[in-house]
Structure formats: structure tokens, C-alpha cells
Amino acid sequence: MIRVLIVDDEIYAVKGLLSGVRWEAVGVDAVFEAYHAAMAQDVLSREPVDILICDIEMPEASGLELMEWVAERGLPIETVVLTCHSEFQYAQKALQLGGCDYLLKPVVYSDLEDVLRKTIRKVEEKRRLSEEGELYRKYAELWRSRKPLLVERFWEDVLERKIAPNRDAISAAISASELQAHGLERVRLVLVSLEQWEKPLSERDEELMEFALRKAAEELLLESRPGTVVRDRRGNTVVILELGGGRGEADGANGEVGDPTGEGAAKEEEEVEIRQACARYIEACNRYFYCKLSCYVGDAVPIEGAAASYLSLLNLEYRNVGRTNEVIGMDAAFAFAGDSSSGSPAPAASDSMLELADLIESGDKDGAVALVEERLAGRDAAELSVETLTGYYHGLLQAIYYVLHRKGFPAARLYEGRDWPDARTVAKSVVRYRQWASQAIDAADALLRAHRSASPVVQKVKAIVAERLGEELTREELAAAVYLNPAYLSRLFRKETGMVLTDYILQEKMRKASDLLAGTDRSISEIADSLGYGNFSYFARLFRKVYGATPHDYRKSLRRTNGREGAL
């Protein structure tokens, strides 16, 4: 018995499929319907379903989110994806890599019938295999379906240091997850930084395209290489390449004297190949996904160094404000650390400083204090000197200043209403340093928490948009105004406001337009021109997108409501 569930927020589309497809002829015995993801989840919780026919673009929860819900529960369901976007040809291939078929709307019934026949064969083959070894194959199939999620969760925990960055802890986590340890001795990370969409996309379209970007990264960056593509808590795409055993770059292998095996030369060739793969990926994204992005390539490191490499790549992206749509390696770190005001490079960020900064920025105050204590405990009492504590003092301040700059706070805000001791006073004893470090972390955490809903950077961006509604603002201009990398600004703005930056600019322009339509007698073309739209038709389309009516109809409805319909 084959059961199918159709999920689409357009009721007429569901009814059309119900009446237009020859369900019995293709071998379907029962068809269920749902008009949003929550309704579909309810059906899936009550009824066994073999095939899910799902629209991607739905309000509240998208089709992709419903697919993730199904995958998380290990439901053995084959999926057929529906979408209106005929231009996403590369996305079609990417989605098919995930084990689902893809059809354009409006659906041609005969095409769907062909897809259903093929999908039913897959369902029946899985049933046959299950019957041959019911108990074993049941759990084997469940394991195979959940393995990608387990691998992704493992790497998320490694990057976020939920697994301690040492070989024993990581080996224990690998064993607990029943993952393959072979190939994980040495890894290289690639951070994919999405910088700019080359054409307007809705938030739903962006989700679809970002999903397709990750699938394309699996195809083009991993190719025949073992590895994983994950999305971190910041929304970044991170590629983890598993390089196997051998000495990493940190061990000094360089293929010169003292390297008779030529291992260093092999490592160099390996990096060149990865950079070339990144360049091909960037070119494909430019051509098929209408976007610009950069790939930040980390050094080859032992697996216990993955978290530190990840933070270094985030720091590299954050400091890059000039290069775009490129492959960028760690050799650029020195150039990006330059201090333009002095003409000399700023001190390079150490791994421990970046880890401490990340804990403070994420609000893990206890974790930051614990890291300070760990550094103190890592030295014998005889090794702790005034010079050591002075270095720790400046290191902690550097981490705090780094976080404050990322959030748009001047360093002076840290000292407001506080009497801070200087380095000489703090470094007089371990007790004084420990007390000061705890107070400094508390002060930074309090400042960040007090402004977590709207950081100074986001507030400044909103103010610039309000002041320059009559201009055509770009993300790059706004990023330059607040001295941030454009990709980082986009993520920060979206995280704090829940809106894409370009959508916010459009919203504010159209809000101003609605105020002018309602409160003035200026012509619609004058209003459009005052907001930087020389093309009246384009302005009207954008206004309708936001308010559901043309500017003419919007003003007319307002005047009818106010009882004063007049000349427009």
C-alpha cells in the first residue's frame, strides 16, 4: 500500500493535483492533504506516509524546514519538491543530491505521474530489503538516514568547543557517535562567506539558495575528498576536509631539507588543489546562484586544532574589508591586521585570545572565566611573574576590545562609572589578577547584554537608512560606514532584527512612500523620484510587493476611507 501526502499553502493547487493525477493508475492507494507545515506534521504523526509532495515556499515554516523535521525523526519518506522558480536549474541538481525529486509549478500531471512511478519503485525496493533482514535492516537504514545529522552535530560541537579540544575527548565523542575515525587525524577548514546577491531575492528565496549553495559546496569542494559541509550557529557555511594522517603544517613539514619523503611538497600540492576547487566553486556560484562569495581557506591542522582554526577564519573574514569574490588563505592574516591609523600592522590575534573573545561575545561568561582560570592553572606558581600577569592583563583587554569593536561599541564604554586599576596594580599578585579578570568579564558581559536587542552598529545602520531614503543604498556602502565586512554586517543585522538588510531598506522606503501618499498631495511620480526611483513602473511593483496594492489604488482606498475621493 502506497500513501502520499500533498503539502501546499495554495488550496487550489492541492485540489488540482487530487483531481488531475491518475493516482490509482500509478499505484497510489491513499492521498492525504495539508495546507501548511504544522498540518503536515500532524498528519505524519498520525498516518504512515511513503511519499511527500511538498511546496518549498510556504508561510511560517518552509518546505525545507518540513523536510528537516522529517529527517530529524528518521521517517522513511521519499520527497518530491515543488517550486515556482524555473531559473533555479542548479538548485534543482543540488536538491536532487539530497535524495529528492524536483518539479516546477504549475505541475504537469503526466510529469508528476512519471516521478511517482519512479519513487514508488524506490519505496518498494526499500520494503523488500527490509523484509529480507527485518530487524537488522530496520536499524541499519535508520542509522544511514541519521548519520549525516550525527556527523553534522559532531562537527558543530567541535567548532563550538562543546567537545574539549584535545585528542582524547574528540576520540571519545567519535566512538560515542559510532563515526568513522579514519581520516580525521588531520583536517582543513574552508569558511564560505556569502557577500552579495546579484539580484533581488525574498527571504524564502534566500533560504532556498543558501541550501543549494551548501549542496553545491558538497559537490564541488569535497568532490572525491572525504569531508562534511555544516552550517554553524552564526549562519556560516563551513567545509571540513578530512586529510587523513601524517604531519600537518603546524609540524613544520615543508618539503625542504629534513623532509626526505617529500611530504611537505605533497601538502603544498594538496592546498593548491583545494584553492583551485574553491575558485571553481566561486565561479559556479557567480554564474548559477547570482551571488558573490569568498572562500577563506585554513591551514591543515590536527583535529584538536579545528576549533582554533575555525575562530581564525572568522577573524580573517571579519578583518577583510577590501577583497571580495576571492579565495583567501591564512597568508592574508598579516595584511588584514594592518592598522591604517599608524601605518603598521596590529598584533596578530592568538588562538587563546580568539577563543576568549568568542566566549564573551556568545554570552558564556562562566566559560570565559573558566578559560582564564585554566590559563593560570596551566603554569606552575614559580612560572607566574609580573611580566606573565601583565601579558595576561593585556591579552584579556585585547579580547574584550575585539568583541566591543565587532558590536560597534567604543572601548570607553567599558570604563563608564568604574574605577579600573592599571596593569601595574593588577599584576602585583595572582589574586588581584583573578579578581580583576572576573570583574572585567562581568563588565563586558553586562554591556553586551544591555544592548543585545540592538547593538550600536545596527542602530547606526538604521539611522543611515532613515537619513538617506532618497538614495540607492548598497550593503557595501553601509558596511563601509560602520567599518565592517559586508557579509558580517548582513549576518549581524539579520540576527538582531530578523530581517534581511535589503528587505529592511525596501520596507523603510515603502513606509515613507505610504506616509507621503496618505499625508500629501504630491504626485506618485514625484514621490517615487524623491525616494530614488527614476523608473515609475519599478517603484509601483515594489510598493505592491510590500502593501499588496499599487500606489494609485492605495491612495484611492485611503481617500475613500476618509470620505474625500478626489483627483490623484
Coordinates of C-alpha atoms in Angstrom, one line a residue:
M1 CA 0.0 0.0 0.0
I2 CA 1.4 3.4 -1.1
R3 CA 0.4 6.5 0.8
V4 CA 1.1 10.1 -0.4
L5 CA 0.8 13.4 1.4
I6 CA 0.5 16.7 -0.6
V7 CA 1.6 19.8 1.2
D8 CA 0.9 23.3 -0.3
D9 CA -0.4 26.5 1.1
E10 CA -2.4 27.1 -2.1
I11 CA -5.6 25.1 -1.7
Y12 CA -6.5 25.1 -5.3
A13 CA -3.1 23.6 -6.2
V14 CA -3.7 20.7 -3.8
K15 CA -7.2 20.2 -5.2
G16 CA -5.9 20.3 -8.7
L17 CA -3.4 17.5 -8.0
L18 CA -6.0 15.5 -6.3
S19 CA -8.3 15.6 -9.3
G20 CA -5.7 15.7 -12.1
V21 CA -3.3 13.0 -11.3
R22 CA -4.3 9.3 -12.0
W23 CA -3.4 8.1 -8.6
E24 CA -4.7 4.6 -8.9
A25 CA -3.1 4.1 -12.3
V26 CA 0.4 4.9 -10.9
G27 CA -0.1 2.7 -7.9
V28 CA -1.1 5.1 -5.1
D29 CA -3.7 3.8 -2.6
A30 CA -4.3 6.8 -0.3
V31 CA -3.7 10.5 -0.7
F32 CA -3.7 12.9 2.3
E33 CA -3.6 16.7 2.1
A34 CA -2.2 19.6 4.2
Y35 CA -2.1 23.3 3.7
H36 CA 0.9 24.2 5.9
A37 CA 3.8 22.5 7.6
A38 CA 2.2 22.2 11.0
M39 CA -0.8 20.5 9.5
A40 CA 1.5 18.2 7.6
Q41 CA 3.4 17.3 10.8
D42 CA 0.1 16.4 12.4
V43 CA -0.8 14.0 9.5
L44 CA 2.7 12.5 9.6
S45 CA 2.4 11.9 13.3
R46 CA -0.9 10.0 12.8
E47 CA -0.6 8.3 9.5
P48 CA 2.2 6.2 7.8
V49 CA 3.2 8.1 4.7
D50 CA 5.6 6.8 1.9
I51 CA 5.9 9.8 -0.4
L52 CA 5.8 13.6 0.5
I53 CA 4.9 16.0 -2.3
C54 CA 5.9 19.4 -0.8
D55 CA 5.9 23.0 -1.9
I56 CA 9.1 24.8 -0.9
E57 CA 7.7 28.4 -0.5
M58 CA 5.1 28.3 2.3
P59 CA 4.3 30.9 5.0
E60 CA 5.6 30.3 8.6
A61 CA 7.6 27.1 8.0
S62 CA 9.0 26.4 4.6
G63 CA 9.1 23.1 2.8
L64 CA 12.8 22.8 3.5
E65 CA 12.1 23.1 7.2
L66 CA 9.4 20.4 7.0
M67 CA 11.9 18.1 5.2
E68 CA 14.4 18.8 8.0
W69 CA 11.7 17.9 10.6
V70 CA 11.1 14.6 8.7
A71 CA 14.8 13.8 8.6
E72 CA 15.4 14.5 12.3
R73 CA 12.7 11.9 13.1
G74 CA 14.2 9.4 10.8
L75 CA 10.9 8.9 8.9
P76 CA 11.4 6.7 5.8
I77 CA 9.8 9.1 3.4
E78 CA 10.7 9.9 -0.2
T79 CA 10.2 13.5 -1.1
V80 CA 9.1 15.3 -4.3
V81 CA 9.8 19.1 -4.1
L82 CA 7.6 21.7 -5.9
T83 CA 8.6 25.3 -6.6
C84 CA 7.7 28.2 -8.9
H85 CA 11.3 29.1 -9.7
S86 CA 12.1 28.0 -13.2
E87 CA 15.5 29.6 -13.1
F88 CA 17.0 27.6 -10.3
Q89 CA 18.4 24.9 -12.6
Y90 CA 21.5 24.4 -10.5
A91 CA 19.4 24.3 -7.3
Q92 CA 17.4 21.5 -9.0
K93 CA 20.6 19.5 -9.2
A94 CA 21.6 20.3 -5.7
L95 CA 18.2 19.3 -4.3
Q96 CA 18.4 16.0 -6.2
L97 CA 21.7 15.3 -4.5
G98 CA 19.8 15.3 -1.3
G99 CA 17.7 12.3 -2.5
C100 CA 14.6 14.2 -3.6
D101 CA 13.0 14.9 -7.0
Y102 CA 12.2 18.4 -8.1
L103 CA 9.2 19.7 -10.3
L104 CA 8.3 23.2 -11.4
K105 CA 4.9 24.7 -10.7
P106 CA 2.4 24.6 -12.3
V107 CA 2.9 20.9 -12.3
V108 CA 2.3 18.9 -15.4
Y109 CA 0.3 15.9 -14.2
S110 CA 2.0 13.4 -16.6
D111 CA 5.4 14.5 -15.3
L112 CA 4.3 14.0 -11.7
E113 CA 2.9 10.6 -12.6
D114 CA 6.3 9.6 -14.1
V115 CA 8.1 10.8 -10.9
L116 CA 5.6 8.9 -8.7
R117 CA 6.2 5.7 -10.6
K118 CA 10.0 6.0 -10.1
T119 CA 9.6 7.0 -6.4
I120 CA 7.2 4.1 -5.8
R121 CA 9.8 1.7 -7.1
K122 CA 12.3 3.1 -4.6
V123 CA 9.8 2.7 -1.8
E124 CA 9.1 -0.9 -2.8
E125 CA 12.8 -1.8 -3.1
K126 CA 13.4 -0.5 0.4
R127 CA 10.5 -2.6 1.7
R128 CA 11.9 -5.7 0.0
L129 CA 15.3 -5.1 1.6
S130 CA 13.6 -4.6 4.9
E131 CA 11.8 -7.9 4.7
E132 CA 15.0 -9.8 3.9
G133 CA 16.5 -8.9 7.2
E134 CA 13.8 -7.1 9.0
L135 CA 15.3 -6.2 12.4
Y136 CA 18.9 -5.6 11.2
R137 CA 18.0 -3.7 8.1
K138 CA 15.5 -1.6 10.0
Y139 CA 18.2 -0.2 12.3
A140 CA 20.8 -0.1 9.5
E141 CA 18.5 2.0 7.4
L142 CA 17.7 4.3 10.3
W143 CA 21.4 4.7 11.0
R144 CA 22.1 5.5 7.4
S145 CA 19.4 8.1 7.3
R146 CA 20.5 9.8 10.6
K147 CA 24.2 9.5 10.0
P148 CA 24.6 12.9 8.2
L149 CA 22.8 14.6 11.1
L150 CA 25.1 12.9 13.6
V151 CA 28.2 13.9 11.6
E152 CA 26.9 17.5 11.4
R153 CA 26.1 17.6 15.1
F154 CA 29.6 16.2 15.9
W155 CA 31.3 19.0 13.9
E156 CA 29.1 21.7 15.3
D157 CA 30.1 20.5 18.8
V158 CA 33.8 20.5 17.8
L159 CA 33.7 24.0 16.3
E160 CA 31.8 25.4 19.3
R161 CA 34.1 23.7 21.7
K162 CA 31.3 21.7 23.3
I163 CA 33.8 18.9 22.9
A164 CA 37.1 19.7 24.6
P165 CA 39.8 20.5 22.0
N166 CA 42.0 17.5 22.9
R167 CA 42.6 14.2 21.2
D168 CA 41.1 12.1 24.0
A169 CA 37.8 14.0 24.2
I170 CA 37.4 14.1 20.5
S171 CA 38.2 10.4 20.1
A172 CA 35.6 9.6 22.8
A173 CA 33.0 11.7 21.0
I174 CA 33.7 9.9 17.7
S175 CA 33.3 6.5 19.5
A176 CA 30.1 7.6 21.2
S177 CA 28.6 8.7 17.8
E178 CA 29.9 5.5 16.1
L179 CA 31.5 7.6 13.4
Q180 CA 34.5 6.5 11.3
A181 CA 37.7 7.8 12.9
H182 CA 39.8 7.0 9.8
G183 CA 40.8 10.2 8.0
L184 CA 40.1 12.5 11.0
E185 CA 43.7 12.9 12.3
R186 CA 44.2 16.0 10.2
V187 CA 41.7 18.4 8.8
R188 CA 41.5 21.7 6.8
L189 CA 38.6 24.1 7.1
V190 CA 37.1 26.4 4.5
L191 CA 34.8 29.2 5.5
V192 CA 32.3 30.2 2.8
S193 CA 31.4 33.9 3.2
L194 CA 28.3 34.9 1.2
E195 CA 28.9 38.6 0.3
Q196 CA 26.3 39.8 -2.1
W197 CA 23.2 38.7 -4.0
E198 CA 23.3 40.0 -7.6
K199 CA 19.5 40.1 -8.0
P200 CA 16.7 40.8 -5.5
L201 CA 15.6 37.7 -3.6
S202 CA 12.9 37.3 -0.9
E203 CA 13.9 35.8 2.4
R204 CA 12.3 32.5 1.4
D205 CA 14.3 32.5 -1.9
E206 CA 17.5 33.3 0.1
E207 CA 16.9 30.2 2.3
L208 CA 16.4 28.0 -0.8
M209 CA 19.5 29.4 -2.5
E210 CA 21.7 29.1 0.7
F211 CA 20.6 25.5 0.9
A212 CA 21.6 25.0 -2.7
L213 CA 24.9 26.7 -2.0
R214 CA 25.7 24.2 0.7
K215 CA 24.8 21.2 -1.5
A216 CA 26.9 22.7 -4.3
A217 CA 29.8 23.0 -1.8
E218 CA 29.5 19.3 -1.1
E219 CA 29.7 18.5 -4.8
L220 CA 32.4 21.0 -5.9
L221 CA 34.6 21.4 -2.8
L222 CA 34.5 17.8 -1.5
E223 CA 34.4 16.1 -4.9
S224 CA 36.3 12.8 -4.2
R225 CA 37.6 14.1 -0.9
P226 CA 36.1 12.9 2.4
G227 CA 34.6 15.6 4.4
T228 CA 31.5 17.4 5.7
V229 CA 29.6 20.7 5.0
V230 CA 27.9 22.2 8.0
R231 CA 26.1 25.4 8.9
D232 CA 27.3 27.0 12.1
R233 CA 25.2 28.9 14.7
R234 CA 26.2 32.2 13.0
G235 CA 24.7 31.1 9.7
N236 CA 28.1 30.5 8.0
T237 CA 28.8 27.5 5.7
V238 CA 31.9 25.7 6.9
V239 CA 33.5 22.9 4.9
I240 CA 35.6 20.4 6.8
L241 CA 38.1 18.5 4.7
E242 CA 39.4 15.2 6.2
L243 CA 43.0 14.9 5.2
G244 CA 44.0 11.7 6.9
G245 CA 47.2 11.1 8.9
G246 CA 50.6 12.5 8.6
R247 CA 52.2 15.7 9.8
G248 CA 50.2 18.9 9.4
E249 CA 51.6 22.2 8.5
A250 CA 51.8 23.0 12.2
D251 CA 54.5 20.3 12.4
G252 CA 56.7 22.2 10.0
A253 CA 56.6 19.8 7.0
N254 CA 57.8 21.9 4.1
G255 CA 59.3 19.5 1.6
E256 CA 62.8 21.0 2.0
V257 CA 65.9 19.7 3.9
G258 CA 64.9 17.2 6.5
D259 CA 61.8 16.1 4.6
P260 CA 63.2 13.2 2.5
T261 CA 59.7 11.7 2.0
G262 CA 58.5 14.9 0.1
E263 CA 55.6 15.1 2.5
G264 CA 55.8 18.9 2.6
A265 CA 55.6 19.1 -1.2
A266 CA 52.5 16.8 -1.1
K267 CA 50.9 19.1 1.5
E268 CA 51.6 22.1 -0.8
E269 CA 50.1 20.4 -3.8
E270 CA 47.1 19.5 -1.7
E271 CA 46.5 23.1 -0.7
V272 CA 46.8 24.2 -4.3
E273 CA 44.1 21.7 -5.4
I274 CA 41.8 22.9 -2.6
R275 CA 42.3 26.5 -3.6
Q276 CA 41.6 25.6 -7.3
A277 CA 38.4 23.8 -6.2
C278 CA 37.3 26.9 -4.2
A279 CA 37.9 29.1 -7.3
R280 CA 35.7 26.8 -9.4
Y281 CA 33.1 26.9 -6.7
I282 CA 33.1 30.7 -6.6
E283 CA 32.8 30.8 -10.4
A284 CA 29.8 28.4 -10.4
C285 CA 28.1 30.4 -7.6
N286 CA 28.6 33.6 -9.7
R287 CA 27.1 32.0 -12.7
Y288 CA 24.2 29.9 -11.3
F289 CA 23.3 31.4 -8.0
Y290 CA 23.5 35.1 -8.8
C291 CA 25.8 35.9 -5.8
K292 CA 29.4 36.8 -4.9
L293 CA 31.2 35.0 -2.1
S294 CA 34.7 34.3 -0.8
C295 CA 36.3 31.1 0.4
Y296 CA 38.6 31.5 3.4
V297 CA 41.0 28.5 3.4
G298 CA 42.5 27.5 6.7
D299 CA 45.8 25.6 7.3
A300 CA 45.9 21.9 7.7
V301 CA 45.8 21.2 11.4
P302 CA 45.3 18.2 13.8
I303 CA 41.7 17.6 14.5
E304 CA 42.1 19.0 18.1
G305 CA 43.1 22.3 16.4
A306 CA 39.9 22.6 14.3
A307 CA 38.1 24.9 16.7
A308 CA 41.1 27.3 16.8
S309 CA 41.3 27.2 13.0
Y310 CA 37.6 28.0 12.8
L311 CA 38.0 31.1 15.0
S312 CA 41.0 32.2 13.0
L313 CA 39.0 32.0 9.8
L314 CA 36.1 34.0 11.4
N315 CA 38.6 36.6 12.4
L316 CA 40.1 36.7 8.9
E317 CA 36.7 37.3 7.4
Y318 CA 35.9 40.0 9.9
R319 CA 39.1 41.9 9.2
N320 CA 38.7 41.7 5.4
V321 CA 37.1 44.8 4.1
G322 CA 38.8 45.1 0.7
R323 CA 38.9 41.8 -1.1
T324 CA 35.7 40.2 -2.4
N325 CA 34.8 37.1 -4.5
E326 CA 38.2 35.5 -4.0
V327 CA 39.9 32.6 -2.5
I328 CA 41.7 33.9 0.6
G329 CA 44.2 31.9 2.7
M330 CA 45.7 32.4 6.1
D331 CA 48.7 34.1 4.5
A332 CA 46.4 37.2 4.3
A333 CA 46.0 37.4 8.1
F334 CA 49.1 39.7 8.5
A335 CA 47.9 42.1 5.8
F336 CA 44.3 42.3 7.2
A337 CA 45.7 43.1 10.7
G338 CA 47.2 46.3 9.5
D339 CA 46.4 49.5 11.5
S340 CA 45.7 52.2 9.0
S341 CA 46.0 54.9 11.5
S342 CA 49.6 54.1 12.3
G343 CA 50.7 52.5 9.1
S344 CA 52.0 49.5 11.0
P345 CA 50.4 46.1 11.5
A346 CA 48.4 45.4 14.6
P347 CA 49.4 42.4 16.8
A348 CA 48.1 39.2 15.4
A349 CA 45.2 37.6 17.2
S350 CA 46.3 34.5 19.2
D351 CA 44.2 31.4 19.3
S352 CA 43.6 31.8 23.0
M353 CA 42.5 35.5 22.5
L354 CA 40.0 34.5 19.8
E355 CA 38.6 31.7 22.0
L356 CA 38.2 34.1 24.9
A357 CA 36.6 36.7 22.7
D358 CA 34.2 34.1 21.2
L359 CA 33.1 33.1 24.7
I360 CA 32.5 36.7 25.8
E361 CA 30.6 37.5 22.6
S362 CA 28.3 34.5 22.8
G363 CA 27.4 35.4 26.4
D364 CA 29.2 32.5 28.0
K365 CA 30.6 34.5 31.0
D366 CA 31.3 31.4 33.1
G367 CA 33.2 29.8 30.2
A368 CA 35.3 32.9 29.8
V369 CA 36.2 32.9 33.5
A370 CA 37.0 29.2 33.4
L371 CA 39.4 29.8 30.4
V372 CA 41.2 32.5 32.4
E373 CA 41.5 30.0 35.3
E374 CA 42.7 27.3 33.0
R375 CA 45.5 29.5 31.7
L376 CA 46.6 30.3 35.3
A377 CA 46.4 26.6 36.3
G378 CA 48.5 25.7 33.3
R379 CA 51.6 27.3 34.8
D380 CA 53.5 26.4 37.9
A381 CA 53.4 29.1 40.7
A382 CA 57.1 29.7 40.1
E383 CA 56.5 30.5 36.5
L384 CA 53.9 33.2 37.2
S385 CA 55.7 36.5 37.2
V386 CA 54.8 40.2 37.0
E387 CA 55.6 40.0 33.3
T388 CA 53.3 37.0 32.8
L389 CA 50.4 38.6 34.6
T390 CA 50.9 41.8 32.7
G391 CA 50.7 39.9 29.4
Y392 CA 47.5 38.1 30.6
Y393 CA 46.1 41.5 31.5
H394 CA 46.7 43.0 28.0
G395 CA 45.5 39.7 26.4
L396 CA 42.2 39.8 28.1
L397 CA 41.7 43.5 27.3
Q398 CA 42.5 42.8 23.7
A399 CA 39.8 40.1 23.6
I400 CA 37.2 42.4 25.2
Y401 CA 38.1 45.3 22.8
Y402 CA 37.9 43.0 19.9
V403 CA 34.3 41.9 20.9
L404 CA 33.3 45.5 21.5
H405 CA 34.5 46.6 18.1
R406 CA 32.6 43.8 16.4
K407 CA 29.5 45.0 18.1
G408 CA 30.1 48.7 17.5
F409 CA 30.9 49.8 21.0
P410 CA 33.8 52.3 21.7
A411 CA 36.2 50.9 24.2
A412 CA 35.5 53.8 26.5
R413 CA 32.0 52.4 27.2
L414 CA 33.7 49.6 29.3
Y415 CA 35.0 52.2 31.8
E416 CA 31.9 54.2 32.3
G417 CA 31.1 54.5 36.1
R418 CA 34.1 52.3 37.0
D419 CA 37.4 52.9 38.6
W420 CA 39.7 50.5 36.7
P421 CA 43.1 49.5 38.1
D422 CA 46.1 49.7 35.7
A423 CA 48.3 46.8 34.6
R424 CA 50.9 47.5 37.3
T425 CA 48.3 47.2 40.1
V426 CA 46.6 44.1 38.6
A427 CA 49.9 42.3 38.1
K428 CA 51.1 42.5 41.7
S429 CA 49.6 39.1 42.5
V430 CA 47.6 36.2 41.1
V431 CA 44.8 37.0 43.5
R432 CA 44.5 40.6 42.2
Y433 CA 44.6 39.5 38.5
R434 CA 42.0 36.8 39.1
Q435 CA 39.7 39.3 40.8
W436 CA 40.2 42.0 38.1
A437 CA 39.7 39.4 35.2
S438 CA 36.4 38.3 36.7
Q439 CA 35.2 42.0 37.1
A440 CA 36.4 42.9 33.5
I441 CA 34.5 39.9 32.0
D442 CA 31.4 40.8 34.1
A443 CA 31.5 44.4 32.9
A444 CA 31.8 43.4 29.2
D445 CA 29.0 40.9 29.6
A446 CA 26.7 43.5 31.3
L447 CA 27.4 46.0 28.5
L448 CA 26.6 43.5 25.8
R449 CA 23.5 42.1 27.5
A450 CA 22.1 45.7 28.0
H451 CA 22.3 46.3 24.2
R452 CA 21.8 42.7 22.9
S453 CA 18.5 43.6 21.2
A454 CA 20.0 46.4 19.2
S455 CA 23.8 46.9 19.0
P456 CA 25.2 50.4 18.1
V457 CA 26.2 49.0 14.7
V458 CA 22.6 48.1 13.8
Q459 CA 21.3 51.4 15.3
K460 CA 23.8 53.3 13.2
V461 CA 22.8 51.4 10.0
K462 CA 19.1 52.1 10.7
A463 CA 19.9 55.8 11.2
I464 CA 21.8 56.0 7.9
V465 CA 19.0 54.3 6.1
A466 CA 16.5 56.8 7.6
E467 CA 18.7 59.8 6.6
R468 CA 19.3 58.6 3.0
L469 CA 15.9 57.2 1.9
G470 CA 16.2 59.2 -1.3
E471 CA 19.4 57.4 -2.3
E472 CA 20.1 54.0 -3.7
L473 CA 21.9 52.4 -0.8
T474 CA 24.0 49.3 -1.1
R475 CA 25.1 46.8 1.6
E476 CA 28.7 47.7 0.8
E477 CA 28.2 51.4 1.4
L478 CA 26.5 50.7 4.7
A479 CA 29.3 48.2 5.7
A480 CA 32.0 50.8 4.9
A481 CA 30.1 53.4 7.0
V482 CA 30.4 51.2 10.1
Y483 CA 33.8 49.8 9.2
L484 CA 32.7 46.1 8.9
N485 CA 32.9 43.4 6.4
P486 CA 29.7 43.4 4.3
A487 CA 29.0 39.7 4.9
Y488 CA 29.5 40.0 8.7
L489 CA 27.2 43.1 8.7
S490 CA 24.4 41.2 6.9
R491 CA 24.6 38.3 9.4
L492 CA 24.7 40.7 12.4
F493 CA 21.7 42.7 11.1
R494 CA 19.6 39.6 10.3
K495 CA 20.4 38.1 13.7
E496 CA 19.4 41.2 15.7
T497 CA 16.4 42.3 13.6
G498 CA 15.2 39.1 12.0
M499 CA 15.2 40.9 8.6
V500 CA 17.5 40.8 5.6
L501 CA 19.2 44.1 5.3
T502 CA 18.0 44.8 1.7
D503 CA 14.4 43.9 2.8
Y504 CA 14.7 46.4 5.7
I505 CA 15.8 49.2 3.3
L506 CA 12.9 48.4 1.0
Q507 CA 10.5 48.3 3.9
E508 CA 11.6 51.8 5.1
K509 CA 11.4 53.3 1.6
M510 CA 7.9 51.9 1.1
R511 CA 6.8 53.1 4.6
K512 CA 7.9 56.6 3.7
A513 CA 6.1 56.3 0.4
S514 CA 2.9 55.2 2.1
D515 CA 3.2 58.2 4.5
L516 CA 3.6 60.6 1.6
L517 CA 0.7 59.0 -0.3
A518 CA -1.5 59.4 2.8
G519 CA -0.4 62.8 4.0
T520 CA 0.4 64.8 0.9
D521 CA -1.0 65.6 -2.5
R522 CA 2.3 65.1 -4.3
S523 CA 2.1 63.1 -7.4
I524 CA 3.1 59.4 -7.3
S525 CA 5.9 60.0 -9.8
E526 CA 7.3 62.8 -7.5
I527 CA 7.2 60.5 -4.5
A528 CA 9.0 57.8 -6.4
D529 CA 11.6 60.2 -7.6
S530 CA 12.1 61.6 -4.0
L531 CA 12.9 58.0 -2.9
G532 CA 15.5 57.4 -5.6
Y533 CA 13.3 55.5 -8.1
G534 CA 13.6 57.0 -11.5
N535 CA 11.6 54.2 -13.0
F536 CA 7.9 54.7 -12.0
S537 CA 6.9 51.1 -13.0
Y538 CA 9.6 49.6 -10.9
F539 CA 8.6 51.7 -7.9
A540 CA 5.0 50.7 -8.3
R541 CA 6.0 47.0 -8.4
L542 CA 8.0 47.3 -5.2
F543 CA 5.2 49.2 -3.5
R544 CA 2.7 46.5 -4.4
K545 CA 5.1 43.8 -3.2
V546 CA 5.1 45.4 0.3
Y547 CA 1.5 46.7 0.6
G548 CA -0.4 44.4 -1.8
A549 CA -1.7 47.3 -3.9
T550 CA -0.4 49.8 -6.4
P551 CA 0.4 53.3 -5.1
H552 CA -2.6 54.6 -7.1
D553 CA -5.0 52.1 -5.6
Y554 CA -3.5 52.5 -2.1
R555 CA -4.1 56.3 -2.1
K556 CA -7.5 55.9 -3.6
S557 CA -8.6 53.4 -0.9
L558 CA -7.3 55.8 1.8
R559 CA -9.2 58.7 0.4
R560 CA -12.4 56.6 0.1
T561 CA -12.0 55.7 3.7
N562 CA -11.6 59.3 4.7
G563 CA -14.6 60.3 2.6
R564 CA -12.7 62.6 0.3
E565 CA -12.1 60.8 -3.0
G566 CA -10.5 63.4 -5.3
A567 CA -8.1 64.0 -8.1
L568 CA -4.9 62.0 -8.0

